[in-house]
Tab-separated table of C-alpha atoms and ligand atoms in Angstrom:
chain	number	residue	atom	x	y	z
A	1	MET	CA	34.884	60.436	-2.251
A	2	ARG	CA	35.631	58.268	-5.315
A	3	ALA	CA	33.718	59.238	-8.485
A	4	ALA	CA	32.772	57.279	-11.618
A	5	GLU	CA	30.300	58.073	-14.377
A	6	VAL	CA	28.418	54.804	-13.829
A	7	VAL	CA	28.426	52.432	-10.851
A	8	ILE	CA	27.260	48.863	-11.346
A	9	ILE	CA	26.375	46.831	-8.284
A	10	GLY	CA	26.717	43.066	-8.685
A	11	GLY	CA	29.263	41.072	-10.673
A	12	GLY	CA	26.956	38.293	-11.921
A	13	PRO	CA	26.193	37.948	-15.652
A	14	ALA	CA	23.741	40.887	-15.730
A	15	GLY	CA	26.164	43.261	-13.978
A	16	LEU	CA	29.141	42.103	-16.053
A	17	ILE	CA	27.240	42.411	-19.352
A	18	ALA	CA	25.916	45.859	-18.366
A	19	ALA	CA	29.420	46.944	-17.344
A	20	ALA	CA	31.074	45.772	-20.584
A	21	GLU	CA	28.399	47.459	-22.707
A	22	THR	CA	28.522	50.727	-20.734
A	23	ALA	CA	32.302	50.845	-21.098
A	24	ARG	CA	32.082	49.930	-24.791
A	25	LEU	CA	29.852	52.971	-25.243
A	26	GLY	CA	32.648	55.120	-23.831
A	27	LEU	CA	31.562	55.715	-20.221
A	28	ASP	CA	33.744	55.397	-17.148
A	29	VAL	CA	32.451	52.354	-15.213
A	30	LEU	CA	33.083	51.001	-11.731
A	31	LEU	CA	31.680	47.545	-10.936
A	32	LEU	CA	31.240	46.423	-7.334
A	33	GLU	CA	31.026	42.733	-6.396
A	34	GLU	CA	30.689	41.672	-2.780
A	35	ASP	CA	32.381	38.271	-3.231
A	36	GLU	CA	36.134	37.928	-3.550
A	37	ILE	CA	35.768	35.587	-6.554
A	38	VAL	CA	33.467	36.111	-9.533
A	39	GLY	CA	31.044	33.257	-10.315
A	40	ARG	CA	31.038	31.486	-6.969
A	41	PRO	CA	29.145	29.646	-5.719
A	42	GLU	CA	28.079	27.871	-8.941
A	43	ARG	CA	24.329	28.589	-9.102
A	44	CYS	CA	23.241	27.532	-12.556
A	45	ALA	CA	22.596	24.611	-14.875
A	46	GLY	CA	24.443	26.636	-17.505
A	47	LEU	CA	22.096	25.893	-20.408
A	48	TYR	CA	22.215	28.950	-22.693
A	49	SER	CA	20.944	29.173	-26.252
A	50	ILE	CA	23.615	29.807	-28.880
A	51	ARG	CA	21.310	32.302	-30.600
A	52	GLY	CA	20.865	34.125	-27.281
A	53	LEU	CA	24.619	34.388	-26.743
A	54	GLU	CA	24.931	35.734	-30.292
A	55	ARG	CA	22.238	38.321	-29.504
A	56	LEU	CA	24.346	39.340	-26.502
A	57	GLY	CA	27.517	39.514	-28.583
A	58	ILE	CA	29.200	36.857	-26.399
A	59	GLN	CA	31.510	34.515	-28.279
A	60	LEU	CA	31.583	30.804	-27.563
A	61	SER	CA	34.800	29.804	-25.857
A	62	LYS	CA	36.396	26.570	-24.722
A	63	LYS	CA	37.104	28.455	-21.518
A	64	TYR	CA	33.530	27.870	-20.334
A	65	VAL	CA	31.686	25.535	-22.758
A	66	GLN	CA	31.295	22.048	-21.258
A	67	ASN	CA	28.931	20.503	-23.799
A	68	LEU	CA	26.789	21.234	-26.857
A	69	VAL	CA	23.077	20.458	-26.879
A	70	TRP	CA	21.008	19.709	-29.997
A	71	GLY	CA	17.568	19.720	-28.388
A	72	GLY	CA	15.470	18.412	-25.544
A	73	VAL	CA	13.106	15.660	-24.465
A	74	ILE	CA	9.974	16.536	-22.514
A	75	HIS	CA	8.449	13.740	-20.401
A	76	SER	CA	4.871	13.659	-19.122
A	77	PRO	CA	3.839	12.261	-15.699
A	78	SER	CA	2.797	8.886	-17.207
A	79	GLY	CA	5.903	8.515	-19.376
A	80	GLU	CA	4.692	10.026	-22.674
A	81	ALA	CA	7.471	12.049	-24.316
A	82	PHE	CA	8.293	14.217	-27.278
A	83	GLU	CA	11.629	15.349	-28.614
A	84	VAL	CA	12.660	18.668	-30.076
A	85	SER	CA	15.908	18.452	-31.980
A	86	SER	CA	17.833	20.407	-34.522
A	87	PRO	CA	20.398	19.362	-37.168
A	88	GLU	CA	22.958	21.537	-35.374
A	89	PRO	CA	23.621	22.512	-31.744
A	90	VAL	CA	21.120	25.015	-30.358
A	91	ALA	CA	22.527	25.487	-26.874
A	92	ILE	CA	25.664	25.152	-24.821
A	93	VAL	CA	26.177	23.831	-21.342
A	94	ALA	CA	28.432	26.294	-19.563
A	95	GLU	CA	30.486	25.900	-16.453
A	96	ARG	CA	29.079	28.931	-14.703
A	97	GLU	CA	32.125	30.051	-12.725
A	98	SER	CA	34.266	30.005	-15.889
A	99	PHE	CA	31.472	31.776	-17.821
A	100	ASP	CA	31.330	34.594	-15.263
A	101	ARG	CA	35.135	34.808	-15.246
A	102	TYR	CA	35.068	35.058	-19.059
A	103	LEU	CA	32.539	37.909	-18.812
A	104	ALA	CA	34.700	39.615	-16.165
A	105	GLU	CA	37.802	39.410	-18.410
A	106	ARG	CA	35.741	40.789	-21.309
A	107	ALA	CA	34.552	43.698	-19.146
A	108	LEU	CA	38.110	44.379	-18.022
A	109	LYS	CA	39.266	44.526	-21.661
A	110	MET	CA	36.540	47.107	-22.340
A	111	GLY	CA	38.002	49.261	-19.555
A	112	VAL	CA	35.715	48.410	-16.622
A	113	GLU	CA	37.239	48.877	-13.183
A	114	THR	CA	36.126	45.996	-10.954
A	115	ARG	CA	36.281	45.991	-7.175
A	116	LEU	CA	35.862	42.540	-5.658
A	117	GLY	CA	35.014	42.142	-1.970
A	118	SER	CA	33.042	45.420	-2.090
A	119	ARG	CA	29.497	45.243	-0.813
A	120	ALA	CA	27.196	48.171	-1.512
A	121	THR	CA	24.913	48.941	1.425
A	122	SER	CA	22.864	51.696	-0.173
A	123	CYS	CA	22.399	53.567	-3.422
A	124	SER	CA	20.421	56.789	-3.628
A	125	LEU	CA	19.812	59.821	-5.811
A	126	GLY	CA	21.613	63.039	-4.906
A	127	ILE	CA	19.546	66.106	-3.890
A	128	ASP	CA	19.803	67.423	-7.457
A	129	SER	CA	18.366	64.090	-8.810
A	130	LYS	CA	21.224	64.175	-11.332
A	131	SER	CA	23.740	62.147	-9.367
A	132	CYS	CA	23.830	58.953	-7.322
A	133	VAL	CA	25.650	58.068	-4.133
A	134	THR	CA	26.590	54.443	-3.429
A	135	ARG	CA	27.707	53.578	0.073
A	136	LEU	CA	29.979	50.633	0.752
A	137	GLU	CA	30.325	48.430	3.772
A	138	GLY	CA	33.030	50.152	5.812
A	139	GLY	CA	31.629	53.599	5.102
A	140	ALA	CA	33.269	54.668	1.816
A	141	GLU	CA	31.064	56.518	-0.692
A	142	ILE	CA	31.124	56.594	-4.483
A	143	LYS	CA	29.522	59.394	-6.444
A	144	SER	CA	28.271	58.650	-9.962
A	145	GLU	CA	25.947	60.062	-12.576
A	146	ALA	CA	23.968	56.817	-12.853
A	147	ALA	CA	23.837	53.324	-11.346
A	148	ILE	CA	22.669	49.863	-12.359
A	149	ILE	CA	21.737	47.458	-9.576
A	150	ALA	CA	22.235	43.836	-10.682
A	151	GLU	CA	22.338	42.182	-7.265
A	152	GLY	CA	20.450	38.991	-8.188
A	153	SER	CA	18.086	37.214	-5.823
A	154	ALA	CA	19.477	38.989	-2.734
A	155	ALA	CA	17.490	42.158	-3.577
A	156	ARG	CA	18.614	43.694	-0.256
A	157	LEU	CA	19.533	46.993	-1.853
A	158	SER	CA	16.593	47.151	-4.256
A	159	ARG	CA	14.115	46.689	-1.424
A	160	ARG	CA	15.645	49.752	0.233
A	161	VAL	CA	15.980	51.874	-2.898
A	162	PHE	CA	12.530	51.141	-4.343
A	163	LYS	CA	9.788	51.444	-1.756
A	164	ASP	CA	7.409	49.533	-4.065
A	165	TYR	CA	9.833	46.654	-4.712
A	166	TYR	CA	7.770	43.475	-4.540
A	167	ALA	CA	8.922	40.105	-5.856
A	168	PRO	CA	7.538	37.168	-3.874
A	169	PHE	CA	8.208	34.770	-6.738
A	170	TRP	CA	11.347	32.967	-5.592
A	171	LEU	CA	11.258	29.211	-5.277
A	172	PRO	CA	13.882	27.053	-3.497
A	173	ILE	CA	15.804	24.926	-5.978
A	174	VAL	CA	18.249	22.122	-5.404
A	175	GLN	CA	20.826	21.307	-8.063
A	176	LEU	CA	22.711	18.022	-7.914
A	177	ILE	CA	25.707	16.769	-9.847
A	178	VAL	CA	24.916	13.204	-10.885
A	179	LYS	CA	27.178	10.523	-12.348
A	180	ASN	CA	26.033	7.753	-14.721
A	181	HIS	CA	22.808	9.475	-15.802
A	182	GLY	CA	22.652	7.088	-18.773
A	183	LEU	CA	21.019	9.669	-21.098
A	184	ASP	CA	22.093	11.085	-24.456
A	185	LYS	CA	24.525	13.938	-23.791
A	186	ARG	CA	23.149	15.869	-26.784
A	187	ALA	CA	19.724	16.502	-25.214
A	188	ALA	CA	18.458	18.253	-22.095
A	189	HIS	CA	15.633	16.424	-20.309
A	190	VAL	CA	12.552	17.831	-18.603
A	191	TRP	CA	10.160	15.775	-16.467
A	192	PHE	CA	6.680	16.754	-15.358
A	193	LYS	CA	5.663	14.705	-12.318
A	194	SER	CA	2.691	14.728	-9.987
A	195	TYR	CA	5.064	15.430	-7.039
A	196	LEU	CA	6.736	18.311	-8.945
A	197	LYS	CA	3.791	20.667	-9.180
A	198	ASP	CA	5.764	23.879	-8.473
A	199	PHE	CA	8.252	23.282	-11.307
A	200	PHE	CA	9.549	20.467	-13.488
A	201	GLY	CA	12.685	18.425	-12.900
A	202	TYR	CA	15.570	18.751	-15.362
A	203	LEU	CA	18.806	17.113	-16.352
A	204	VAL	CA	21.379	19.138	-18.252
A	205	PRO	CA	24.155	16.792	-19.428
A	206	ILE	CA	27.780	17.867	-18.924
A	207	ASN	CA	28.993	14.774	-20.813
A	208	GLU	CA	27.999	11.086	-21.286
A	209	GLU	CA	28.513	10.470	-17.589
A	210	LEU	CA	27.898	13.652	-15.616
A	211	GLY	CA	24.888	15.931	-15.501
A	212	LYS	CA	23.275	18.744	-13.526
A	213	LEU	CA	19.893	17.713	-12.171
A	214	GLY	CA	17.555	20.322	-10.735
A	215	VAL	CA	14.279	20.314	-8.841
A	216	ALA	CA	12.536	23.404	-7.516
A	217	ALA	CA	9.788	22.973	-4.955
A	218	ARG	CA	8.358	24.884	-2.031
A	219	GLN	CA	8.837	21.787	0.121
A	220	ASP	CA	11.478	19.041	0.217
A	221	PRO	CA	13.220	19.755	-3.116
A	222	LEU	CA	16.106	17.421	-2.227
A	223	ARG	CA	13.851	14.485	-1.375
A	224	LYS	CA	11.914	15.073	-4.612
A	225	ALA	CA	15.151	15.199	-6.613
A	226	GLN	CA	16.241	11.890	-5.082
A	227	ARG	CA	12.887	10.372	-6.066
A	228	LEU	CA	13.272	11.680	-9.622
A	229	ILE	CA	16.726	10.089	-9.869
A	230	LYS	CA	15.424	6.775	-8.537
A	231	GLU	CA	12.610	6.729	-11.091
A	232	GLU	CA	14.379	8.076	-14.186
A	233	MET	CA	18.060	7.186	-13.820
A	234	PRO	CA	18.295	4.389	-11.265
A	235	GLY	CA	21.989	3.745	-11.934
A	236	ALA	CA	22.994	7.343	-11.187
A	237	LYS	CA	25.110	8.387	-8.230
A	238	ILE	CA	24.836	11.803	-6.524
A	239	LEU	CA	28.233	13.509	-6.293
A	240	GLY	CA	27.070	16.678	-4.553
A	241	TYR	CA	24.330	19.257	-4.357
A	242	SER	CA	23.663	22.918	-3.617
A	243	VAL	CA	20.543	24.887	-2.739
A	244	HIS	CA	19.565	28.225	-4.324
A	245	SER	CA	16.428	30.020	-5.410
A	246	VAL	CA	14.963	30.510	-8.838
A	247	TYR	CA	12.643	33.281	-10.090
A	248	ARG	CA	9.202	32.264	-11.400
A	249	GLY	CA	7.457	35.630	-11.673
A	250	PRO	CA	6.805	38.416	-14.167
A	251	PRO	CA	9.416	41.086	-14.995
A	252	LEU	CA	9.438	44.192	-12.766
A	253	GLU	CA	9.271	47.739	-14.073
A	254	LEU	CA	11.235	49.905	-11.677
A	255	GLY	CA	13.638	52.777	-12.159
A	256	LEU	CA	14.503	56.057	-10.419
A	257	LYS	CA	14.494	59.145	-12.623
A	258	GLY	CA	16.290	57.144	-15.290
A	259	ARG	CA	19.430	57.272	-13.112
A	260	ILE	CA	19.132	54.113	-10.994
A	261	LEU	CA	18.047	51.036	-12.927
A	262	LEU	CA	17.604	47.367	-12.077
A	263	ALA	CA	18.856	44.583	-14.351
A	264	GLY	CA	18.899	40.773	-14.296
A	265	ASP	CA	17.249	38.491	-11.732
A	266	VAL	CA	16.586	41.319	-9.285
A	267	ALA	CA	14.296	42.839	-11.925
A	268	GLY	CA	12.653	39.465	-12.652
A	269	GLN	CA	14.034	39.452	-16.203
A	270	VAL	CA	13.762	35.684	-16.250
A	271	LYS	CA	11.737	33.144	-18.254
A	272	ALA	CA	9.247	31.995	-15.634
A	273	THR	CA	8.741	28.665	-17.418
A	274	THR	CA	12.346	27.561	-16.894
A	275	GLY	CA	13.907	30.065	-14.478
A	276	GLY	CA	16.533	30.820	-17.151
A	277	GLY	CA	17.743	34.406	-16.965
A	278	ILE	CA	21.192	34.651	-18.507
A	279	VAL	CA	20.099	35.697	-21.996
A	280	THR	CA	16.957	37.662	-21.066
A	281	GLY	CA	18.661	39.412	-18.109
A	282	GLY	CA	21.694	40.025	-20.321
A	283	LEU	CA	19.608	41.628	-23.076
A	284	CYS	CA	17.973	43.922	-20.502
A	285	ALA	CA	21.391	44.700	-18.984
A	286	LYS	CA	22.627	45.806	-22.418
A	287	ALA	CA	19.506	47.932	-22.818
A	288	ALA	CA	20.146	49.521	-19.394
A	289	ALA	CA	23.691	50.411	-20.482
A	290	SER	CA	22.432	51.954	-23.699
A	291	HIS	CA	19.760	53.914	-21.772
A	292	ILE	CA	22.392	55.416	-19.474
A	293	HIS	CA	24.622	56.294	-22.410
A	294	LYS	CA	21.717	58.129	-24.109
A	295	LEU	CA	20.766	59.885	-20.860
A	296	LEU	CA	24.274	61.065	-20.010
A	297	ARG	CA	25.499	61.900	-23.504
A	298	GLU	CA	22.307	63.086	-25.242
A	299	GLY	CA	20.013	63.989	-22.334
A	300	VAL	CA	17.397	61.498	-23.620
A	301	ASP	CA	15.449	59.532	-20.969
A	302	GLY	CA	13.230	56.460	-21.460
A	303	ALA	CA	15.387	54.293	-23.751
A	304	TYR	CA	15.386	51.341	-21.292
A	305	LYS	CA	11.635	50.999	-21.363
A	306	THR	CA	11.451	51.321	-25.137
A	307	ALA	CA	14.244	48.818	-25.784
A	308	THR	CA	12.854	46.170	-23.428
A	309	ARG	CA	9.165	46.552	-24.360
A	310	GLY	CA	9.081	43.517	-26.707
A	311	LEU	CA	11.079	41.311	-24.349
A	312	TYR	CA	8.901	42.349	-21.383
A	313	ARG	CA	5.786	41.414	-23.363
A	314	GLU	CA	7.345	38.014	-24.041
A	315	LEU	CA	8.398	37.498	-20.385
A	316	LYS	CA	4.930	38.438	-19.123
A	317	ALA	CA	3.342	35.941	-21.537
A	318	THR	CA	5.869	33.319	-20.427
A	319	TYR	CA	4.864	33.982	-16.817
A	320	TRP	CA	1.175	33.373	-17.593
A	321	ILE	CA	2.029	30.186	-19.508
A	322	SER	CA	4.057	28.928	-16.537
A	323	ARG	CA	1.097	29.604	-14.210
A	324	MET	CA	-1.218	27.757	-16.568
A	325	LEU	CA	1.172	24.788	-16.765
A	326	SER	CA	1.387	24.462	-12.981
A	327	GLY	CA	-2.423	24.352	-12.808
A	328	LEU	CA	-2.735	21.422	-15.266
A	329	SER	CA	-3.621	17.935	-14.064
A	330	ASP	CA	-1.373	14.965	-14.865
A	331	LYS	CA	-3.951	13.824	-17.437
A	332	ASN	CA	-3.920	17.244	-19.151
A	333	LEU	CA	-0.116	17.118	-19.347
A	334	ASP	CA	-0.196	13.570	-20.707
A	335	ASP	CA	-2.752	14.597	-23.353
A	336	ILE	CA	-0.777	17.669	-24.402
A	337	ILE	CA	2.551	15.852	-24.642
A	338	ARG	CA	1.004	12.895	-26.536
A	339	SER	CA	-0.777	15.269	-28.945
A	340	ILE	CA	2.450	17.165	-29.619
A	341	ARG	CA	4.233	13.935	-30.556
A	342	GLU	CA	1.387	12.373	-32.552
A	343	SER	CA	0.667	15.535	-34.560
A	344	GLY	CA	4.348	16.094	-35.376
A	345	PHE	CA	4.093	19.538	-33.737
A	346	ASN	CA	7.470	18.867	-32.102
A	347	LYS	CA	9.038	18.963	-35.602
A	348	SER	CA	7.528	22.369	-36.198
A	349	LEU	CA	8.835	23.495	-32.786
A	350	SER	CA	12.281	22.172	-33.708
A	351	PHE	CA	12.423	24.580	-36.666
A	352	ARG	CA	10.531	27.605	-35.367
A	353	GLY	CA	11.027	27.376	-31.595
A	354	ASP	CA	13.223	29.843	-29.744
A	355	MET	CA	14.624	28.992	-26.300
A	356	ASP	CA	14.522	32.644	-25.220
A	357	PHE	CA	11.392	33.838	-26.992
A	358	GLN	CA	9.359	30.736	-26.197
A	359	VAL	CA	5.860	32.165	-26.618
A	360	THR	CA	6.715	33.771	-29.965
A	361	GLY	CA	8.286	30.472	-31.100
A	362	VAL	CA	5.206	28.452	-30.112
A	363	LEU	CA	2.852	30.916	-31.827
A	364	LYS	CA	4.913	30.742	-35.038
A	365	SER	CA	4.910	26.936	-34.828
A	366	LEU	CA	1.128	26.842	-34.358
A	367	ALA	CA	0.661	28.534	-37.739
A	368	THR	CA	1.768	25.374	-39.568
A	369	VAL	CA	0.048	22.177	-40.720
A	370	GLN	CA	1.464	20.294	-37.712
A	371	GLY	CA	0.340	23.151	-35.446
A	372	LEU	CA	-3.224	22.874	-36.704
A	373	ARG	CA	-3.097	19.092	-36.371
A	374	PHE	CA	-1.865	19.472	-32.773
A	375	ALA	CA	-4.585	21.983	-31.878
A	376	THR	CA	-7.295	19.708	-33.358
A	377	SER	CA	-5.973	16.569	-31.668
A	378	LEU	CA	-5.670	18.385	-28.326
A	379	MET	CA	-9.230	19.684	-28.567
A	380	ARG	CA	-10.459	16.139	-29.260
A	381	SER	CA	-8.650	14.686	-26.250
A	382	LEU	CA	-9.778	17.468	-23.914
A	383	ILE	CA	-13.459	17.395	-24.867
B	1	FAD	C1	19.901	26.076	-9.889
B	1	FAD	C2	19.776	27.132	-10.944
B	1	FAD	C3	19.903	26.769	-12.284
B	1	FAD	C4	19.802	27.749	-13.293
B	1	FAD	N1	19.985	27.355	-14.582
B	1	FAD	C5	19.946	28.292	-15.566
B	1	FAD	C6	20.192	27.916	-16.922
B	1	FAD	O1	20.443	26.751	-17.228
B	1	FAD	N2	20.127	28.897	-17.867
B	1	FAD	C7	19.860	30.209	-17.551
B	1	FAD	O2	19.796	31.048	-18.455
B	1	FAD	N3	19.651	30.578	-16.269
B	1	FAD	C8	19.694	29.659	-15.275
B	1	FAD	N4	19.491	30.028	-13.971
B	1	FAD	C9	19.215	31.442	-13.683
B	1	FAD	C10	20.514	32.239	-13.696
B	1	FAD	O3	21.449	31.649	-12.835
B	1	FAD	C11	20.202	33.674	-13.270
B	1	FAD	O4	19.210	34.193	-14.134
B	1	FAD	C12	21.460	34.548	-13.323
B	1	FAD	O5	22.429	34.119	-12.417
B	1	FAD	C13	21.077	35.990	-13.004
B	1	FAD	O6	22.204	36.802	-13.107
B	1	FAD	P1	22.297	38.159	-12.280
B	1	FAD	O7	23.575	38.787	-12.655
B	1	FAD	O8	21.038	38.912	-12.420
B	1	FAD	O9	22.334	37.679	-10.740
B	1	FAD	P2	23.404	36.804	-9.973
B	1	FAD	O10	23.993	35.778	-10.850
B	1	FAD	O11	22.716	36.336	-8.739
B	1	FAD	O12	24.547	37.826	-9.592
B	1	FAD	C14	24.355	38.844	-8.639
B	1	FAD	C15	25.720	39.250	-8.113
B	1	FAD	O13	25.573	40.413	-7.300
B	1	FAD	C16	26.403	40.284	-6.158
B	1	FAD	N5	25.834	41.150	-5.124
B	1	FAD	C17	24.613	41.009	-4.513
B	1	FAD	N6	24.407	42.019	-3.663
B	1	FAD	C18	25.498	42.827	-3.747
B	1	FAD	C19	25.839	44.059	-3.104
B	1	FAD	N7	25.046	44.623	-2.215
B	1	FAD	N8	27.041	44.613	-3.404
B	1	FAD	C20	27.873	44.028	-4.305
B	1	FAD	N9	27.580	42.864	-4.937
B	1	FAD	C21	26.404	42.290	-4.660
B	1	FAD	C22	26.344	38.794	-5.849
B	1	FAD	O14	27.446	38.386	-5.078
B	1	FAD	C23	26.351	38.189	-7.237
B	1	FAD	O15	27.648	37.937	-7.699
B	1	FAD	C24	19.566	29.093	-12.948
B	1	FAD	C25	19.420	29.461	-11.602
B	1	FAD	C26	19.530	28.501	-10.613
B	1	FAD	C27	19.406	28.914	-9.182
């Protein structure tokens, strides 16, 4: 039986970030990825905040950056819009396969052993509760002192390991590559539409010509995406599309005796408003690594929960905001978006907003003159 101090299951961003951090802290790490190639299939718009990547300690690299984004434009159902923009780039557009490969190389440099084409079929605590056993397809077993499961939306293993695993918050999403979008390549676009009640539609520009357009919906996401293109970028051509699922729920709090932890999408560490999980899942993955280091080297349990408390509070609030947004009528959305523009609240958001800590950013922005003006104007239009 092979042994490692820490086994990490899943070679997506969460697993790769957890692995690099665990190895950086001096532990012996084995990462298992079921696919033969890291980062495939491409399942991401690749819009990550620069501040978030800094928080993760991930350097920007030409190897994966496709474009820089200065802000965004939010469109209401009737065509009202407001813009949030910054004097300097706030986000990158990443080519996801190259991003994952970059993270894999980084993990390798830290000393992580990676096994591609290795699917874990189970992960359990040993009888002493101080060890873990991971079984692989084909029958091999790996003994470790701790494990992090970062298996993404599949959640096959987590459902087996945690009897109370419950995450019915996945929504089908279709992402299309479009040509001739005709929009400014420095801004991401978001559209609220009456036929997109489950989620908004987005366009993340790769360059002046190409963009990634996404629509998540319980029913007919592709047809709805085609309608969005027809309405908003009539000259655009669809080059291809792929179907995935995106998480729209609250974060999950699950762990086994501090030895088996979940990180990333499988733990719902995602902003429910946008489905974005690279930075938030990555921050939790780093916290999981630090927890295991403290447990194995100092015998201290509980660091994961403490380190992620603030982020979990934020993600839970984001979840409730996303539920509130999906319950709004088209008129409510029009009123809100018009009030934001007319009050100048978008300028306040441009300075104080935070792509990853959205609720905190909005609350900070509300405590300004423009914030008060927005709140007053919104009240007037709603009454
Ligand atoms: C269309 C779309 C657009 C998105 N756009 C953005 C965006 O712009 N910005 C953003 O921040 N987020 C975005 N997201 C979300 C982002 O892609 C996820 O949050 C992120 O991929 C989660 O990373 P992860 O490592 O938790 O899971 P994953 O990326 O799903 O990785 C899990 C890995 O585990 C492997 N695996 C699974 N089971 C096993 C097993 N039993 N044994 C071994 N390996 C296993 C899988 O092969 C996979 O490689 C988007 C998602 C979608 C679907």
